[in-house]
Amino acid sequence: MSENMNLEKKYYEKHNGKNVIEKIKVLFAEDYSGHDYFHSERVYKNAMYLAEKITCNREIVALASLLHDVDDSKLFSTTNNQNARQIIKEIDISNDLIEKVILIINNISFKGTGKTIPDSIEGKIVQDADRLDAIGAIGIARAFAYGGNHNRHIFNPNEAPLSDLTEATYRENNGTTINHFYEKLLLLKDLMNTDVAKEIAENRTKFMKVYLEQFMREWNGEA
Ligand code: ADP
Ligand code: NI
């Protein structure tokens, strides 16, 4: 069994008798906006894939990726990372490590600008892993799920995509889901911190561009 699988066992199953995964499943049970439990699981898998190829503390990467959305202000009204701290305190790890995980969680969100870059390599990996889940085939599915959940049209040719969004204008933006590709998803490949993620992102971005071209052909009544 690879080291990766051992870590997977450690966090997927039980840790000191407490099941981290079960707690995350409960927190995301009612999400239909593209942030369900499987998003956390995929970000964990992406992060561990990157962590295999990059020198880093894999325990921090594992925990931060699994817990990265448990206090996201879009989904929860917790303060001071209450959910993450509640889950992590039952794991036998040092306070220093806990604070490193919390710092990463607080620094990875896109928030319209993509300008916050975590200082640590573990944070950079988890941020890349989260962004990889927003692009490619999964990213397309999540964008339309989010759009439907937020009453957005799929496309309107009379509405142009916005540029230079700030956190406030990004969150207030009521635009179409196709515009979201131009406002965020196609830009993510250039925001990747690690070369490994950048390469994956380039492939996924090509796929999204092919998808968008086909979408426009069908929209215009072409074959
Ligand atoms: P983060 O959690 O990194 O701050 P977001 O909340 O902006 O990122 O995005 C989370 C997911 O929701 C992503 O897959 C993203 O593409 C999708 N999403 C966010 N805003 C929109 C939107 N306006 N239209 C479609 N999908 C969106
Ligand atoms: Ni996320």
PDB file of C-alpha atoms and ligand atoms in Angstrom:
ATOM      1  CA  MET A   1       0.000   0.000   0.000  1.00  0.00           C
ATOM      2  CA  SER A   2       1.429   3.407  -0.947  1.00  0.00           C
ATOM      3  CA  GLU A   3       1.985   6.120   1.634  1.00  0.00           C
ATOM      4  CA  ASN A   4      -0.850   7.965  -0.030  1.00  0.00           C
ATOM      5  CA  MET A   5      -3.261   5.112   0.642  1.00  0.00           C
ATOM      6  CA  ASN A   6      -2.123   4.940   4.266  1.00  0.00           C
ATOM      7  CA  LEU A   7      -2.930   8.596   4.730  1.00  0.00           C
ATOM      8  CA  GLU A   8      -6.209   8.023   2.990  1.00  0.00           C
ATOM      9  CA  LYS A   9      -7.045   5.282   5.473  1.00  0.00           C
ATOM     10  CA  LYS A  10      -6.012   7.513   8.344  1.00  0.00           C
ATOM     11  CA  TYR A  11      -8.362  10.354   7.458  1.00  0.00           C
ATOM     12  CA  TYR A  12     -11.076   8.526   5.531  1.00  0.00           C
ATOM     13  CA  GLU A  13     -11.694   6.041   8.241  1.00  0.00           C
ATOM     14  CA  LYS A  14     -10.983   6.560  11.892  1.00  0.00           C
ATOM     15  CA  HIS A  15      -8.524   8.704  13.763  1.00  0.00           C
ATOM     16  CA  ASN A  16      -8.355   7.949  17.465  1.00  0.00           C
ATOM     17  CA  GLY A  17     -11.806   6.465  17.193  1.00  0.00           C
ATOM     18  CA  LYS A  18     -13.335   9.681  15.821  1.00  0.00           C
ATOM     19  CA  ASN A  19     -14.505   9.848  12.272  1.00  0.00           C
ATOM     20  CA  VAL A  20     -13.462  13.104  10.636  1.00  0.00           C
ATOM     21  CA  ILE A  21     -15.125  12.182   7.376  1.00  0.00           C
ATOM     22  CA  GLU A  22     -18.500  11.484   8.993  1.00  0.00           C
ATOM     23  CA  LYS A  23     -18.454  14.943  10.579  1.00  0.00           C
ATOM     24  CA  ILE A  24     -17.698  16.623   7.274  1.00  0.00           C
ATOM     25  CA  LYS A  25     -20.477  14.621   5.588  1.00  0.00           C
ATOM     26  CA  VAL A  26     -22.990  15.916   8.133  1.00  0.00           C
ATOM     27  CA  LEU A  27     -21.886  19.542   7.650  1.00  0.00           C
ATOM     28  CA  PHE A  28     -22.323  19.426   3.866  1.00  0.00           C
ATOM     29  CA  ALA A  29     -25.387  17.160   3.759  1.00  0.00           C
ATOM     30  CA  GLU A  30     -27.743  19.915   2.559  1.00  0.00           C
ATOM     31  CA  ASP A  31     -25.519  21.613  -0.016  1.00  0.00           C
ATOM     32  CA  TYR A  32     -26.627  21.703  -3.642  1.00  0.00           C
ATOM     33  CA  SER A  33     -24.446  24.617  -4.774  1.00  0.00           C
ATOM     34  CA  GLY A  34     -21.383  22.625  -5.801  1.00  0.00           C
ATOM     35  CA  HIS A  35     -19.965  22.464  -2.291  1.00  0.00           C
ATOM     36  CA  ASP A  36     -21.311  19.089  -1.212  1.00  0.00           C
ATOM     37  CA  TYR A  37     -19.185  16.603   0.759  1.00  0.00           C
ATOM     38  CA  PHE A  38     -17.739  15.107  -2.428  1.00  0.00           C
ATOM     39  CA  HIS A  39     -16.154  18.478  -3.240  1.00  0.00           C
ATOM     40  CA  SER A  40     -14.119  18.179  -0.015  1.00  0.00           C
ATOM     41  CA  GLU A  41     -13.243  14.589  -0.885  1.00  0.00           C
ATOM     42  CA  ARG A  42     -12.097  15.539  -4.397  1.00  0.00           C
ATOM     43  CA  VAL A  43     -10.022  18.460  -3.097  1.00  0.00           C
ATOM     44  CA  TYR A  44      -8.389  16.023  -0.659  1.00  0.00           C
ATOM     45  CA  LYS A  45      -7.612  13.610  -3.500  1.00  0.00           C
ATOM     46  CA  ASN A  46      -6.264  16.415  -5.731  1.00  0.00           C
ATOM     47  CA  ALA A  47      -4.170  17.723  -2.836  1.00  0.00           C
ATOM     48  CA  MET A  48      -2.680  14.319  -2.020  1.00  0.00           C
ATOM     49  CA  TYR A  49      -1.859  13.823  -5.705  1.00  0.00           C
ATOM     50  CA  LEU A  50       0.061  17.128  -5.733  1.00  0.00           C
ATOM     51  CA  ALA A  51       1.635  16.329  -2.346  1.00  0.00           C
ATOM     52  CA  GLU A  52       3.099  13.100  -3.781  1.00  0.00           C
ATOM     53  CA  LYS A  53       5.093  15.167  -6.260  1.00  0.00           C
ATOM     54  CA  ILE A  54       6.084  18.125  -4.067  1.00  0.00           C
ATOM     55  CA  THR A  55       8.145  18.244  -0.855  1.00  0.00           C
ATOM     56  CA  CYS A  56       5.707  19.164   1.905  1.00  0.00           C
ATOM     57  CA  ASN A  57       4.099  18.098   5.189  1.00  0.00           C
ATOM     58  CA  ARG A  58       1.456  15.640   3.976  1.00  0.00           C
ATOM     59  CA  GLU A  59      -0.431  15.592   7.267  1.00  0.00           C
ATOM     60  CA  ILE A  60      -1.060  19.346   7.019  1.00  0.00           C
ATOM     61  CA  VAL A  61      -2.105  18.985   3.372  1.00  0.00           C
ATOM     62  CA  ALA A  62      -4.503  16.136   4.231  1.00  0.00           C
ATOM     63  CA  LEU A  63      -6.214  17.931   7.093  1.00  0.00           C
ATOM     64  CA  ALA A  64      -6.351  21.371   5.478  1.00  0.00           C
ATOM     65  CA  SER A  65      -7.825  19.968   2.261  1.00  0.00           C
ATOM     66  CA  LEU A  66     -10.474  17.941   4.074  1.00  0.00           C
ATOM     67  CA  LEU A  67     -11.433  20.880   6.302  1.00  0.00           C
ATOM     68  CA  HIS A  68     -10.952  23.735   3.824  1.00  0.00           C
ATOM     69  CA  ASP A  69     -14.656  24.595   3.431  1.00  0.00           C
ATOM     70  CA  VAL A  70     -16.093  23.721   6.871  1.00  0.00           C
ATOM     71  CA  ASP A  71     -16.162  27.391   7.965  1.00  0.00           C
ATOM     72  CA  ASP A  72     -16.647  29.016   4.539  1.00  0.00           C
ATOM     73  CA  SER A  73     -18.739  32.146   5.139  1.00  0.00           C
ATOM     74  CA  LYS A  74     -20.871  31.388   2.060  1.00  0.00           C
ATOM     75  CA  LEU A  75     -22.032  28.175   3.691  1.00  0.00           C
ATOM     76  CA  PHE A  76     -21.701  28.571   7.469  1.00  0.00           C
ATOM     77  CA  SER A  77     -22.067  31.420   9.944  1.00  0.00           C
ATOM     78  CA  THR A  78     -19.361  30.152  12.313  1.00  0.00           C
ATOM     79  CA  THR A  79     -16.725  32.465  13.762  1.00  0.00           C
ATOM     80  CA  ASN A  80     -13.074  31.723  14.600  1.00  0.00           C
ATOM     81  CA  ASN A  81     -13.114  28.490  12.533  1.00  0.00           C
ATOM     82  CA  GLN A  82     -15.477  26.868  15.012  1.00  0.00           C
ATOM     83  CA  ASN A  83     -16.268  23.861  12.816  1.00  0.00           C
ATOM     84  CA  ALA A  84     -12.652  23.113  11.883  1.00  0.00           C
ATOM     85  CA  ARG A  85     -11.507  23.493  15.494  1.00  0.00           C
ATOM     86  CA  GLN A  86     -14.303  21.255  16.748  1.00  0.00           C
ATOM     87  CA  ILE A  87     -13.334  18.480  14.329  1.00  0.00           C
ATOM     88  CA  ILE A  88      -9.570  18.860  14.625  1.00  0.00           C
ATOM     89  CA  LYS A  89      -9.456  18.975  18.422  1.00  0.00           C
ATOM     90  CA  GLU A  90     -10.381  15.307  18.561  1.00  0.00           C
ATOM     91  CA  ILE A  91      -7.300  14.434  16.544  1.00  0.00           C
ATOM     92  CA  ASP A  92      -4.070  13.850  18.382  1.00  0.00           C
ATOM     93  CA  ILE A  93      -1.893  16.530  16.764  1.00  0.00           C
ATOM     94  CA  SER A  94       0.100  19.472  18.142  1.00  0.00           C
ATOM     95  CA  ASN A  95      -1.336  22.979  18.567  1.00  0.00           C
ATOM     96  CA  ASP A  96       1.314  24.263  16.213  1.00  0.00           C
ATOM     97  CA  LEU A  97       0.060  21.935  13.481  1.00  0.00           C
ATOM     98  CA  ILE A  98      -3.573  22.867  14.200  1.00  0.00           C
ATOM     99  CA  GLU A  99      -2.773  26.578  13.762  1.00  0.00           C
ATOM    100  CA  LYS A 100      -0.946  25.866  10.492  1.00  0.00           C
ATOM    101  CA  VAL A 101      -4.020  24.050   9.178  1.00  0.00           C
ATOM    102  CA  ILE A 102      -6.351  26.880  10.293  1.00  0.00           C
ATOM    103  CA  LEU A 103      -4.144  29.510   8.645  1.00  0.00           C
ATOM    104  CA  ILE A 104      -4.349  27.640   5.334  1.00  0.00           C
ATOM    105  CA  ILE A 105      -8.141  27.294   5.564  1.00  0.00           C
ATOM    106  CA  ASN A 106      -8.420  31.061   6.066  1.00  0.00           C
ATOM    107  CA  ASN A 107      -6.222  31.919   3.113  1.00  0.00           C
ATOM    108  CA  ILE A 108      -7.307  29.803   0.179  1.00  0.00           C
ATOM    109  CA  SER A 109     -10.667  31.136  -1.040  1.00  0.00           C
ATOM    110  CA  PHE A 110     -10.940  32.764  -4.512  1.00  0.00           C
ATOM    111  CA  LYS A 111     -13.227  35.585  -3.289  1.00  0.00           C
ATOM    112  CA  GLY A 112     -13.544  37.175  -6.707  1.00  0.00           C
ATOM    113  CA  THR A 113      -9.960  38.298  -7.109  1.00  0.00           C
ATOM    114  CA  GLY A 114      -7.779  35.250  -6.536  1.00  0.00           C
ATOM    115  CA  LYS A 115      -5.217  37.560  -4.942  1.00  0.00           C
ATOM    116  CA  THR A 116      -4.625  35.798  -1.628  1.00  0.00           C
ATOM    117  CA  ILE A 117      -1.731  33.363  -1.879  1.00  0.00           C
ATOM    118  CA  PRO A 118      -0.896  31.248   1.194  1.00  0.00           C
ATOM    119  CA  ASP A 119       2.719  31.539   2.414  1.00  0.00           C
ATOM    120  CA  SER A 120       3.281  27.834   3.048  1.00  0.00           C
ATOM    121  CA  ILE A 121       3.784  25.181   0.367  1.00  0.00           C
ATOM    122  CA  GLU A 122       1.005  23.151   2.027  1.00  0.00           C
ATOM    123  CA  GLY A 123      -1.367  26.124   1.647  1.00  0.00           C
ATOM    124  CA  LYS A 124      -0.353  26.617  -1.974  1.00  0.00           C
ATOM    125  CA  ILE A 125      -1.067  22.932  -2.656  1.00  0.00           C
ATOM    126  CA  VAL A 126      -4.525  23.024  -1.037  1.00  0.00           C
ATOM    127  CA  GLN A 127      -5.415  26.246  -2.885  1.00  0.00           C
ATOM    128  CA  ASP A 128      -4.400  24.628  -6.180  1.00  0.00           C
ATOM    129  CA  ALA A 129      -6.347  21.467  -5.304  1.00  0.00           C
ATOM    130  CA  ASP A 130      -9.497  23.527  -4.589  1.00  0.00           C
ATOM    131  CA  ARG A 131      -9.091  25.443  -7.853  1.00  0.00           C
ATOM    132  CA  LEU A 132      -8.564  22.248  -9.860  1.00  0.00           C
ATOM    133  CA  ASP A 133     -12.014  21.143  -8.694  1.00  0.00           C
ATOM    134  CA  ALA A 134     -13.508  24.339 -10.181  1.00  0.00           C
ATOM    135  CA  ILE A 135     -12.269  23.599 -13.726  1.00  0.00           C
ATOM    136  CA  GLY A 136     -12.478  20.813 -16.317  1.00  0.00           C
ATOM    137  CA  ALA A 137     -15.443  18.438 -16.544  1.00  0.00           C
ATOM    138  CA  ILE A 138     -16.161  18.665 -12.815  1.00  0.00           C
ATOM    139  CA  GLY A 139     -15.812  22.448 -12.910  1.00  0.00           C
ATOM    140  CA  ILE A 140     -18.407  22.694 -15.688  1.00  0.00           C
ATOM    141  CA  ALA A 141     -20.843  20.559 -13.682  1.00  0.00           C
ATOM    142  CA  ARG A 142     -20.245  22.585 -10.517  1.00  0.00           C
ATOM    143  CA  ALA A 143     -20.682  25.919 -12.296  1.00  0.00           C
ATOM    144  CA  PHE A 144     -24.109  24.965 -13.665  1.00  0.00           C
ATOM    145  CA  ALA A 145     -25.118  23.430 -10.331  1.00  0.00           C
ATOM    146  CA  TYR A 146     -24.125  26.690  -8.609  1.00  0.00           C
ATOM    147  CA  GLY A 147     -25.932  28.731 -11.273  1.00  0.00           C
ATOM    148  CA  GLY A 148     -29.176  26.773 -10.885  1.00  0.00           C
ATOM    149  CA  ASN A 149     -28.908  26.948  -7.118  1.00  0.00           C
ATOM    150  CA  HIS A 150     -28.506  30.754  -7.335  1.00  0.00           C
ATOM    151  CA  ASN A 151     -31.216  31.342  -9.980  1.00  0.00           C
ATOM    152  CA  ARG A 152     -28.782  32.277 -12.737  1.00  0.00           C
ATOM    153  CA  HIS A 153     -29.484  31.881 -16.447  1.00  0.00           C
ATOM    154  CA  ILE A 154     -27.207  29.494 -18.296  1.00  0.00           C
ATOM    155  CA  PHE A 155     -26.448  32.115 -20.954  1.00  0.00           C
ATOM    156  CA  ASN A 156     -27.728  35.421 -22.320  1.00  0.00           C
ATOM    157  CA  PRO A 157     -25.985  36.780 -25.441  1.00  0.00           C
ATOM    158  CA  ASN A 158     -26.967  40.344 -24.422  1.00  0.00           C
ATOM    159  CA  GLU A 159     -24.944  40.190 -21.196  1.00  0.00           C
ATOM    160  CA  ALA A 160     -21.180  40.540 -21.510  1.00  0.00           C
ATOM    161  CA  PRO A 161     -18.831  39.033 -18.890  1.00  0.00           C
ATOM    162  CA  LEU A 162     -17.476  41.510 -16.306  1.00  0.00           C
ATOM    163  CA  SER A 163     -13.779  42.121 -15.789  1.00  0.00           C
ATOM    164  CA  ASP A 164     -11.594  43.240 -12.849  1.00  0.00           C
ATOM    165  CA  LEU A 165     -14.035  41.947 -10.263  1.00  0.00           C
ATOM    166  CA  THR A 166     -13.492  42.734  -6.589  1.00  0.00           C
ATOM    167  CA  GLU A 167     -14.698  40.439  -3.813  1.00  0.00           C
ATOM    168  CA  ALA A 168     -17.893  42.516  -3.429  1.00  0.00           C
ATOM    169  CA  THR A 169     -18.707  42.768  -7.146  1.00  0.00           C
ATOM    170  CA  TYR A 170     -17.916  39.050  -7.596  1.00  0.00           C
ATOM    171  CA  ARG A 171     -20.374  38.041  -4.880  1.00  0.00           C
ATOM    172  CA  GLU A 172     -23.066  40.549  -6.003  1.00  0.00           C
ATOM    173  CA  ASN A 173     -22.706  39.598  -9.646  1.00  0.00           C
ATOM    174  CA  ASN A 174     -25.903  38.018 -10.933  1.00  0.00           C
ATOM    175  CA  GLY A 175     -24.488  37.107 -14.307  1.00  0.00           C
ATOM    176  CA  THR A 176     -24.989  34.001 -16.378  1.00  0.00           C
ATOM    177  CA  THR A 177     -23.078  30.787 -15.782  1.00  0.00           C
ATOM    178  CA  ILE A 178     -21.380  30.985 -19.196  1.00  0.00           C
ATOM    179  CA  ASN A 179     -20.057  34.425 -18.177  1.00  0.00           C
ATOM    180  CA  HIS A 180     -18.611  32.829 -15.043  1.00  0.00           C
ATOM    181  CA  PHE A 181     -16.272  30.836 -17.282  1.00  0.00           C
ATOM    182  CA  TYR A 182     -14.782  34.111 -18.598  1.00  0.00           C
ATOM    183  CA  GLU A 183     -14.888  35.882 -15.228  1.00  0.00           C
ATOM    184  CA  LYS A 184     -13.197  33.089 -13.289  1.00  0.00           C
ATOM    185  CA  LEU A 185     -12.858  29.537 -14.589  1.00  0.00           C
ATOM    186  CA  LEU A 186     -10.669  30.241 -17.646  1.00  0.00           C
ATOM    187  CA  LEU A 187      -8.436  32.491 -15.519  1.00  0.00           C
ATOM    188  CA  LEU A 188      -7.672  29.926 -12.837  1.00  0.00           C
ATOM    189  CA  LYS A 189      -4.895  28.146 -14.752  1.00  0.00           C
ATOM    190  CA  ASP A 190      -2.723  31.272 -14.518  1.00  0.00           C
ATOM    191  CA  LEU A 191      -3.310  31.510 -10.773  1.00  0.00           C
ATOM    192  CA  MET A 192      -1.988  28.032  -9.944  1.00  0.00           C
ATOM    193  CA  ASN A 193       0.864  28.132  -7.441  1.00  0.00           C
ATOM    194  CA  THR A 194       2.573  24.853  -8.325  1.00  0.00           C
ATOM    195  CA  ASP A 195       3.879  23.650 -11.697  1.00  0.00           C
ATOM    196  CA  VAL A 196       2.184  20.261 -11.250  1.00  0.00           C
ATOM    197  CA  ALA A 197      -1.242  21.887 -10.840  1.00  0.00           C
ATOM    198  CA  LYS A 198      -0.554  24.340 -13.665  1.00  0.00           C
ATOM    199  CA  GLU A 199      -0.022  21.466 -16.091  1.00  0.00           C
ATOM    200  CA  ILE A 200      -3.255  19.737 -15.042  1.00  0.00           C
ATOM    201  CA  ALA A 201      -5.070  23.097 -15.211  1.00  0.00           C
ATOM    202  CA  GLU A 202      -3.887  23.717 -18.764  1.00  0.00           C
ATOM    203  CA  ASN A 203      -5.416  20.435 -19.924  1.00  0.00           C
ATOM    204  CA  ARG A 204      -8.665  21.060 -18.116  1.00  0.00           C
ATOM    205  CA  THR A 205      -8.825  24.581 -19.527  1.00  0.00           C
ATOM    206  CA  LYS A 206      -8.428  23.280 -23.085  1.00  0.00           C
ATOM    207  CA  PHE A 207     -11.358  20.957 -22.388  1.00  0.00           C
ATOM    208  CA  MET A 208     -13.510  23.870 -21.139  1.00  0.00           C
ATOM    209  CA  LYS A 209     -12.670  25.903 -24.244  1.00  0.00           C
ATOM    210  CA  VAL A 210     -13.734  23.027 -26.504  1.00  0.00           C
ATOM    211  CA  TYR A 211     -16.939  22.804 -24.457  1.00  0.00           C
ATOM    212  CA  LEU A 212     -17.615  26.556 -24.814  1.00  0.00           C
ATOM    213  CA  GLU A 213     -17.054  26.441 -28.581  1.00  0.00           C
ATOM    214  CA  GLN A 214     -19.506  23.561 -28.919  1.00  0.00           C
ATOM    215  CA  PHE A 215     -21.980  25.374 -26.637  1.00  0.00           C
ATOM    216  CA  MET A 216     -21.897  28.431 -28.920  1.00  0.00           C
ATOM    217  CA  ARG A 217     -22.284  26.294 -32.049  1.00  0.00           C
ATOM    218  CA  GLU A 218     -25.379  24.647 -30.609  1.00  0.00           C
ATOM    219  CA  TRP A 219     -26.701  27.996 -29.319  1.00  0.00           C
ATOM    220  CA  ASN A 220     -26.443  29.407 -32.832  1.00  0.00           C
ATOM    221  CA  GLY A 221     -28.301  26.497 -34.373  1.00  0.00           C
ATOM    222  CA  GLU A 222     -25.231  24.966 -35.935  1.00  0.00           C
ATOM    223  CA  ALA A 223     -24.352  21.282 -35.955  1.00  0.00           C
TER     224      ALA A 223
HETATM  225  P1  ADP B   1     -14.230  29.843  -3.372  1.00  0.00           P
HETATM  226  O1  ADP B   1     -14.948  28.804  -2.564  1.00  0.00           O
HETATM  227  O2  ADP B   1     -12.831  29.435  -3.753  1.00  0.00           O
HETATM  228  O3  ADP B   1     -14.317  31.249  -2.839  1.00  0.00           O
HETATM  229  P2  ADP B   1     -16.395  30.254  -5.130  1.00  0.00           P
HETATM  230  O4  ADP B   1     -17.341  30.249  -4.023  1.00  0.00           O
HETATM  231  O5  ADP B   1     -16.254  31.486  -5.929  1.00  0.00           O
HETATM  232  O6  ADP B   1     -14.926  29.841  -4.738  1.00  0.00           O
HETATM  233  O7  ADP B   1     -16.743  29.077  -6.079  1.00  0.00           O
HETATM  234  C1  ADP B   1     -17.077  27.803  -5.641  1.00  0.00           C
HETATM  235  C2  ADP B   1     -17.694  27.030  -6.791  1.00  0.00           C
HETATM  236  O8  ADP B   1     -18.878  27.676  -7.221  1.00  0.00           O
HETATM  237  C3  ADP B   1     -16.790  26.964  -8.016  1.00  0.00           C
HETATM  238  O9  ADP B   1     -16.893  25.756  -8.691  1.00  0.00           O
HETATM  239  C4  ADP B   1     -17.302  28.102  -8.848  1.00  0.00           C
HETATM  240  O10 ADP B   1     -17.007  28.003 -10.211  1.00  0.00           O
HETATM  241  C5  ADP B   1     -18.763  28.078  -8.563  1.00  0.00           C
HETATM  242  N1  ADP B   1     -19.294  29.433  -8.742  1.00  0.00           N
HETATM  243  C6  ADP B   1     -19.041  30.530  -7.992  1.00  0.00           C
HETATM  244  N2  ADP B   1     -19.677  31.628  -8.488  1.00  0.00           N
HETATM  245  C7  ADP B   1     -20.342  31.191  -9.585  1.00  0.00           C
HETATM  246  C8  ADP B   1     -21.187  31.812 -10.557  1.00  0.00           C
HETATM  247  N3  ADP B   1     -21.470  33.103 -10.504  1.00  0.00           N
HETATM  248  N4  ADP B   1     -21.692  31.039 -11.536  1.00  0.00           N
HETATM  249  C9  ADP B   1     -21.410  29.725 -11.618  1.00  0.00           C
HETATM  250  N5  ADP B   1     -20.626  29.074 -10.745  1.00  0.00           N
HETATM  251  C10 ADP B   1     -20.099  29.789  -9.743  1.00  0.00           C
HETATM  252 NI    NI B   2     -13.640  24.401  -1.847  1.00  0.00          NI
END
